[in-house]
Coordinates of C-alpha atoms and ligand atoms in Angstrom, one line a residue:
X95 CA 13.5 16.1 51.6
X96 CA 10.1 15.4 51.0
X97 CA 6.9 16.9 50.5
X98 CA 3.9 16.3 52.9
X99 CA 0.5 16.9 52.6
X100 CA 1.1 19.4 55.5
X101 CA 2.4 21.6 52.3
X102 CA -0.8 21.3 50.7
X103 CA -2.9 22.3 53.2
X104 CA -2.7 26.2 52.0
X105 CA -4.9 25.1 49.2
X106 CA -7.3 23.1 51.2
X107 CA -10.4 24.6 51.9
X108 CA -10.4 25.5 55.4
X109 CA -12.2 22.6 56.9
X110 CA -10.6 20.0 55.5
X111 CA -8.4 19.0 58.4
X112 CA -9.2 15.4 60.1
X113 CA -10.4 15.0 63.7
X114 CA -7.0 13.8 64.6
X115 CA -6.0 17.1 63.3
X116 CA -3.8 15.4 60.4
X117 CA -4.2 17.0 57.4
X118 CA -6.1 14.9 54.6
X119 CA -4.7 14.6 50.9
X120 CA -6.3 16.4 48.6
X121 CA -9.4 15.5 46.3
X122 CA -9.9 15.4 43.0
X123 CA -12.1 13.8 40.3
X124 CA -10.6 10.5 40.5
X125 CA -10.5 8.5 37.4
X126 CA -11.4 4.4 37.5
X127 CA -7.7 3.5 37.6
X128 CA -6.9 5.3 40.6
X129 CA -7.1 3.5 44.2
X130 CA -6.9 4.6 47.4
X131 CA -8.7 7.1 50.0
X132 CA -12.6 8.7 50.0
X133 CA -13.3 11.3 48.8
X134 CA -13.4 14.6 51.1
X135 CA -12.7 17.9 49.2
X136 CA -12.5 18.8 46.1
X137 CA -9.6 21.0 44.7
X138 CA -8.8 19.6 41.2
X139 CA -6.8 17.1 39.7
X140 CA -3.1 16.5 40.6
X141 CA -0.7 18.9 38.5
X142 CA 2.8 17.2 38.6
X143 CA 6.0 18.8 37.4
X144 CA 8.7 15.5 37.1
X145 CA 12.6 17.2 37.1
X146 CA 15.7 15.0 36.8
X147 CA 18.6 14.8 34.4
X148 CA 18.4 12.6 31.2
X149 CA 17.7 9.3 31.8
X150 CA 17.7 9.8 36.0
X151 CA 14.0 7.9 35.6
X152 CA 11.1 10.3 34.7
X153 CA 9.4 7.9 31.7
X154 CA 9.6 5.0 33.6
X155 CA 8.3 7.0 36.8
X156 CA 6.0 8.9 34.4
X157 CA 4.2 5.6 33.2
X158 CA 3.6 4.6 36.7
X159 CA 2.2 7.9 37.5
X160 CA 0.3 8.3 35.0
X161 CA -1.3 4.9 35.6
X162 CA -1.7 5.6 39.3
X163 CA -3.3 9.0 39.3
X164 CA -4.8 9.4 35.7
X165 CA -3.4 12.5 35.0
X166 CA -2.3 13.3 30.9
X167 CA 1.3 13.0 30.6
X168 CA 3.5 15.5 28.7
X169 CA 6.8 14.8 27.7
X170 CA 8.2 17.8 26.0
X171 CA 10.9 15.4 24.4
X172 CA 8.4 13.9 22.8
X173 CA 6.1 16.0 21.8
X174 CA 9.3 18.2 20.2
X175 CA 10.5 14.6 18.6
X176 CA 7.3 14.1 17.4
X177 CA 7.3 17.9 16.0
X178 CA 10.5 16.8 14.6
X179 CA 9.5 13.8 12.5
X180 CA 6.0 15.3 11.4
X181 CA 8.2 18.7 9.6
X182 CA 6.3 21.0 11.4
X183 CA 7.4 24.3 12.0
X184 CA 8.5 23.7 15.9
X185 CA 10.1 20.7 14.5
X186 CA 12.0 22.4 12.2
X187 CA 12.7 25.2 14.7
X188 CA 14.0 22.3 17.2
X189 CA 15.8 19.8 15.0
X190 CA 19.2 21.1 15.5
X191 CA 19.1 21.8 19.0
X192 CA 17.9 18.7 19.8
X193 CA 20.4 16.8 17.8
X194 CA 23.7 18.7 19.6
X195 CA 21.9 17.9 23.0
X196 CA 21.4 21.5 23.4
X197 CA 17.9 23.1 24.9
X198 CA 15.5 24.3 22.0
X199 CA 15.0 27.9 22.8
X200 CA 12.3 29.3 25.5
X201 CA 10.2 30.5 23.1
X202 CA 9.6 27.3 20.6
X203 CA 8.1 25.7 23.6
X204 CA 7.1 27.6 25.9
X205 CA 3.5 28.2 23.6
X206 CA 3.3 24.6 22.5
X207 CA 3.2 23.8 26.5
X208 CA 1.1 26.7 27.8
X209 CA -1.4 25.6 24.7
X210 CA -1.2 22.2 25.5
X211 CA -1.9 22.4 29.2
X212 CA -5.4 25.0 28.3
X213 CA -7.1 21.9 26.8
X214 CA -9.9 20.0 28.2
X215 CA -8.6 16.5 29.2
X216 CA -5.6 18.5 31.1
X217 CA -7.9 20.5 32.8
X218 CA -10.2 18.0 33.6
X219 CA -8.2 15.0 34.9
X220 CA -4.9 16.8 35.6
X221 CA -1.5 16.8 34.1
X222 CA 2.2 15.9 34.7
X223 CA 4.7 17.7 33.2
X224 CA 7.9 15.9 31.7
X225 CA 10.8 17.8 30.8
X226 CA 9.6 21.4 31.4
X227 CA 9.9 23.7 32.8
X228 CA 13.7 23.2 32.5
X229 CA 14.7 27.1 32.5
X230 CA 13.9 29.8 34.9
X231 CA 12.6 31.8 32.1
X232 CA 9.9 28.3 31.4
X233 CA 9.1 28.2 34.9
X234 CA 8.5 32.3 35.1
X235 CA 6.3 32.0 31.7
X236 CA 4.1 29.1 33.4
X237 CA 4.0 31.3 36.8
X238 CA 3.2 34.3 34.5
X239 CA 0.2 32.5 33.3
X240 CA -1.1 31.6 36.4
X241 CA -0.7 27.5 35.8
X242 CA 0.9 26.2 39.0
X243 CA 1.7 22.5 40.0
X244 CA 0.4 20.8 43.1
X245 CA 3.4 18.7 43.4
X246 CA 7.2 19.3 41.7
X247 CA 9.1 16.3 41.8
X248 CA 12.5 16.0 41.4
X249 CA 14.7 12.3 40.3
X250 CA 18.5 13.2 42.5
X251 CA 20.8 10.2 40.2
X252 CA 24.8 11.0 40.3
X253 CA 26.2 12.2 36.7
X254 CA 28.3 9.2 36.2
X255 CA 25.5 6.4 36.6
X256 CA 23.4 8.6 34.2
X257 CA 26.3 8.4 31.4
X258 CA 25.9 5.3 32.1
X259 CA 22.2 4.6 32.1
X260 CA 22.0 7.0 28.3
X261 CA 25.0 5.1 26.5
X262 CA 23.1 1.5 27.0
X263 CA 19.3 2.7 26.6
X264 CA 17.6 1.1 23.5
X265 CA 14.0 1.2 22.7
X266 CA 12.0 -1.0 21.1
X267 CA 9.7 0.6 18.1
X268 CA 7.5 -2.3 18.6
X269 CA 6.5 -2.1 21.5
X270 CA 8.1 1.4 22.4
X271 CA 9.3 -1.1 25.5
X272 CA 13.0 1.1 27.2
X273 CA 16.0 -1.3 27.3
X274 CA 19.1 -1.1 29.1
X275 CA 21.8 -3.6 27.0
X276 CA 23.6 -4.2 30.6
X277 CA 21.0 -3.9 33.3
X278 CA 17.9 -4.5 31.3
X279 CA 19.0 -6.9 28.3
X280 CA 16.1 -7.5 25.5
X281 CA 14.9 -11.0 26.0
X282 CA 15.1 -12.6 22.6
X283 CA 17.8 -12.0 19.8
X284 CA 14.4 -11.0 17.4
X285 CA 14.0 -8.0 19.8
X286 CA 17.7 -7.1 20.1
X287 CA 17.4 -6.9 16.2
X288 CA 15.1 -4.6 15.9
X289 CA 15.9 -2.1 18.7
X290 CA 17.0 1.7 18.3
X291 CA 19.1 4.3 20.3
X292 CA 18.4 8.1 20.4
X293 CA 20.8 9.6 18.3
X294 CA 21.4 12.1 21.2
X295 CA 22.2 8.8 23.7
X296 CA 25.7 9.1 23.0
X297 CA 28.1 9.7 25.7
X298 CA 29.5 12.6 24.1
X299 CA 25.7 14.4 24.1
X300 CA 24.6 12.9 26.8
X301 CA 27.7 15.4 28.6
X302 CA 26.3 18.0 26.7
X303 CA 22.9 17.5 27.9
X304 CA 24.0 17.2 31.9
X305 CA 25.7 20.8 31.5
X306 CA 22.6 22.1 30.2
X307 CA 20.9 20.4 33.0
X308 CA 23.1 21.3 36.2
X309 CA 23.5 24.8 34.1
X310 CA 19.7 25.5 34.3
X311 CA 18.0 23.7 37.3
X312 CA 19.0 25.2 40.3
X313 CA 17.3 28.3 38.9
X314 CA 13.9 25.9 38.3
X315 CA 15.0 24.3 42.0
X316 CA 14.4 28.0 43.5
X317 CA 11.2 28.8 41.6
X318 CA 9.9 25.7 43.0
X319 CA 11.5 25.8 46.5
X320 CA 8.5 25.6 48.6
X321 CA 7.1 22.4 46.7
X322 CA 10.2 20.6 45.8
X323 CA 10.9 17.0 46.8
X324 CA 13.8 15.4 46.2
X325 CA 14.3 11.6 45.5
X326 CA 17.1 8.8 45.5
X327 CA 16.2 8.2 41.8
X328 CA 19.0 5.5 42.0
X329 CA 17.1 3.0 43.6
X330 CA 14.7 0.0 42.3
X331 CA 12.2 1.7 40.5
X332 CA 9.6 0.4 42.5
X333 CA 11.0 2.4 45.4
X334 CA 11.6 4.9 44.0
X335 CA 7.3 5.0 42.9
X336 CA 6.4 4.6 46.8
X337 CA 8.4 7.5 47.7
X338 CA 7.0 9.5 45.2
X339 CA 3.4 9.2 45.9
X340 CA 4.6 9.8 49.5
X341 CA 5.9 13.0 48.4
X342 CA 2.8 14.0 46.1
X343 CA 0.6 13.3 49.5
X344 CA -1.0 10.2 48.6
X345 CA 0.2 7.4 51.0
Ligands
ADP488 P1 16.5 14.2 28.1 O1 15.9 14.8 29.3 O2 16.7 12.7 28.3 O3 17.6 14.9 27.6 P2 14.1 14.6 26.6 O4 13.5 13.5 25.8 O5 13.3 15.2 27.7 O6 15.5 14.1 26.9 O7 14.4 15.8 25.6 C1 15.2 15.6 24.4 C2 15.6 17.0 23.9 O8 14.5 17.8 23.6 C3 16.5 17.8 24.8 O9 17.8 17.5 24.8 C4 16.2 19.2 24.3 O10 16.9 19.5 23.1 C5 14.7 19.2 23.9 N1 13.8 19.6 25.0 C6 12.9 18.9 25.7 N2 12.3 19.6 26.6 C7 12.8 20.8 26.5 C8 12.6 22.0 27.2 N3 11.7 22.1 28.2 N4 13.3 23.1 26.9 C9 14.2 23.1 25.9 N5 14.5 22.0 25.2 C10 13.8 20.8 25.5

């Protein structure tokens, strides 16, 4: 399934509808980076909600998105990891959770998020949204205060090639650069020195993690019914970009 721009149209100003009576995509203040068609209406900047299991695709997605469309990316894994490694308070409210492969609870990050998403460059060039909402009561809290997404994407990968795809991930600190030590191998042995794993990429977490997931997201699936769209997030990443921006309306 996918999501047309027919399924924007409710939040196009009535007009906006092409003599071929096609609908047109959306309009927004596009930043320098972004390509693509004129300018015809103006409803504000893309606001993307990325779903999917761990490692089913959203950074790598994310950074092409975020390139394409010029929106601020939010990744709560990072933001928490970061919270983590700075000592703050929502670090040290997180630490443990995050270490099992359990979710934090609702209410260290739902604030962090709703704060987050109130400041200027989100509001001004858009946002997509990494890793929340990925509870029913984080999608109910972000309904509750009137912040809703133009697009909710959602990365479909099977369990097993995920356990996969966690167990051989590696990152590079240098160049924060994701490897894969089967599918995506470092290209010199002075990089395959220096790379890291998670601590919460192991198989055993990982499992952890995907019950949490398949636990909590068909309750975010139904908040979102109307403006899901589901991709094959097991094919070349390329592909898997094209039919994304397909589903967000742009090509
Ligand atoms: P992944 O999706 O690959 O498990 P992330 O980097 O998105 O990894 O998140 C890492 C960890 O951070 C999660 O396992 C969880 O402990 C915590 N976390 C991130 N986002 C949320 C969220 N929206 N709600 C609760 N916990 C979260």
């Amino acid at each position: 399934m996918r999501l047309t721009t027919a399924l924007l149209l409710p939040t196009l100003a009535p007009g906006f509808v092409a003599h071929n009576g096609a609908p047109q995509r959306p309009q927004f203040d596009r930043p320098a980076v972004m390509r693509g068609t004129p300018i015809l209406a103006s409803i504000g900047p893309p606001k993307i909600i990325i779903c999917g299991a761990p490692a089913s695709g959203k950074g790598t997605q994310c950074e092409l998105l975020k390139e394409e469309y010029g929106v601020v990316h939010l990744s709560t894994g990072d933001m928490l990891r970061a919270a983590v490694a700075q000592g703050t308070e929502v670090g040290l409210a997180a630490k443990g959770y995050m270490e099992s492969g359990k979710l934090v609870p609702d209410e260290v990050i739902i604030g962090i998020v709703k704060d987050r998403l109130a400041e200027s460059d989100c509001k001004q060039s858009g946002w997509l949204l990494d890793g929340f909402p990925r509870t029913e009561a984080q999608a109910l809290a972000l309904k509750a205060a009137g912040i809703e997404p133009t697009s909710v994407l959602y990365l479909d990968v099977p369990d097993e090639m995920l356990i996969e795809r966690v167990v051989g991930r590696r990152t590079d600190p240098v160049t924060c650069k994701i490897y894969h030590m089967k599918y995506f191998p470092p290209e010199d042995d002075e990089i395959a020195a220096r790379l890291t794993q998670r601590a919460d990429d192991t198989e055993e977490k990982c499992r952890v993690r995907l019950k949490a997931f398949h636990e909590h997201m068909g309750a975010v699936e139904k908040c979102y019914a109307s403006l899901i769209a589901k991709t094959d997030g097991t094919k070349k990443k390329e592909e898997v970009f094209a039919e994304l921006q397909k589903c967000i309306g742009d090509k």
